Short mmCIF file of C-alpha atoms in Angstrom, two decimals:
data_model
loop_
_atom_site.label_atom_id
_atom_site.label_comp_id
_atom_site.label_asym_id
_atom_site.label_seq_id
_atom_site.Cartn_x
_atom_site.Cartn_y
_atom_site.Cartn_z
CA ALA A 190 400.33 257.15 96.26
CA PRO A 191 399.89 253.27 97.11
CA ALA A 192 403.45 253.44 98.91
CA ALA A 193 405.51 255.55 101.02
CA LEU A 194 409.18 255.59 101.50
CA PRO A 195 410.87 257.27 104.56
CA ALA A 196 413.91 259.18 103.19
CA LEU A 197 416.58 261.81 103.94
CA ALA A 198 417.99 264.10 101.32
CA VAL A 199 421.67 263.25 100.61
CA THR A 200 424.01 265.94 101.94
CA ASP A 201 427.34 263.88 101.56
CA THR A 202 429.73 264.72 98.52
CA LEU A 203 429.38 261.71 96.29
CA LYS A 204 432.02 260.37 94.22
CA ARG A 205 431.97 257.86 91.31
CA GLY A 206 435.09 255.55 91.51
CA GLU A 207 436.78 253.40 88.78
CA ALA A 208 439.68 251.14 89.65
CA MET A 209 440.03 252.79 93.15
CA THR A 210 440.29 256.13 91.48
CA VAL A 211 437.92 259.06 91.58
CA ALA A 212 436.22 259.35 88.23
CA GLY A 213 433.97 262.07 89.15
CA THR A 214 431.60 263.85 91.43
CA VAL A 215 428.19 263.26 91.30
CA SER A 216 425.28 265.77 91.82
CA ARG A 217 423.13 265.28 94.89
CA ASP A 218 420.43 267.25 93.34
CA GLY A 219 417.27 265.17 93.87
CA LEU A 220 418.95 262.24 95.69
CA TRP A 221 417.48 260.50 98.58
CA ARG A 222 418.76 257.93 101.21
CA ALA A 223 416.08 255.40 101.52
CA GLN A 224 415.01 254.08 105.10
CA THR A 225 413.08 251.18 106.27
CA PRO A 226 410.35 250.24 107.23
CA GLN A 227 408.63 251.22 104.10
CA GLY A 228 404.84 251.07 103.61
CA ALA A 229 402.61 249.85 100.68
CA ARG A 230 399.05 248.55 100.13
CA LEU A 231 399.60 244.94 100.59
CA ASP A 232 397.83 243.56 97.67
CA LEU A 233 399.66 245.74 95.40
CA LEU A 234 402.90 244.94 96.97
CA LEU A 235 402.39 241.17 96.85
CA ALA A 236 401.40 241.46 93.23
CA ALA A 237 404.48 243.51 92.50
CA HIS A 238 406.81 241.19 93.93
CA ARG A 239 405.24 238.22 91.88
CA ALA A 240 405.59 240.39 88.92
CA ALA A 241 409.19 241.29 89.63
CA ALA A 242 410.38 237.64 89.43
CA GLY A 243 409.89 237.97 85.60
CA TYR A 244 411.63 241.19 85.22
CA THR A 245 414.90 241.76 83.45
CA LEU A 246 416.33 245.04 84.60
CA PRO A 247 419.63 246.80 84.39
CA TYR A 248 419.48 247.41 88.15
CA ALA A 249 418.69 245.43 91.50
CA LEU A 250 415.40 245.69 93.07
CA THR A 251 416.91 246.27 96.66
CA ASP A 252 413.78 247.20 98.79
CA ASP A 253 410.01 247.18 98.58
CA ALA A 254 409.86 250.60 97.06
CA ALA A 255 411.90 249.53 94.03
CA VAL A 256 409.65 246.66 93.53
CA MET A 257 406.59 249.04 93.70
CA GLU A 258 408.38 251.58 90.99
CA ALA A 259 409.21 248.73 88.73
CA ALA A 260 405.48 247.64 88.87
CA GLY A 261 404.64 251.30 87.73
CA HIS A 262 403.28 252.49 91.29
CA ALA A 263 403.96 255.78 92.72
CA VAL A 264 405.93 255.83 95.94
CA ARG A 265 405.76 259.09 98.03
CA LEU A 266 408.89 260.49 99.86
CA VAL A 267 408.03 261.07 103.33
CA ASP A 268 410.36 262.70 106.02
CA GLY A 269 412.75 260.24 107.20
CA ASP A 270 414.58 260.25 110.81
CA GLU A 271 418.47 260.20 111.16
CA ALA A 272 418.14 258.24 114.32
CA ALA A 273 416.13 255.58 112.75
#
């Protein structure tokens, strides 16, 4: 994969809220907490950031991994560190 994301599996119980009321419990299956720093091939990352300026997406690109994903690049999950 041209990018790597240190991450920790989500272990907390997740709740969806609406109007300050619990609207449901979210499954944590397959969910990860992203950490920084993240790594990527610089040429692909720069091109992905340039391309992202023209994207209209239903979600925000909040980190380099999201930018790489939006550009169609694979991002490998690697073991994160709780102390980081």
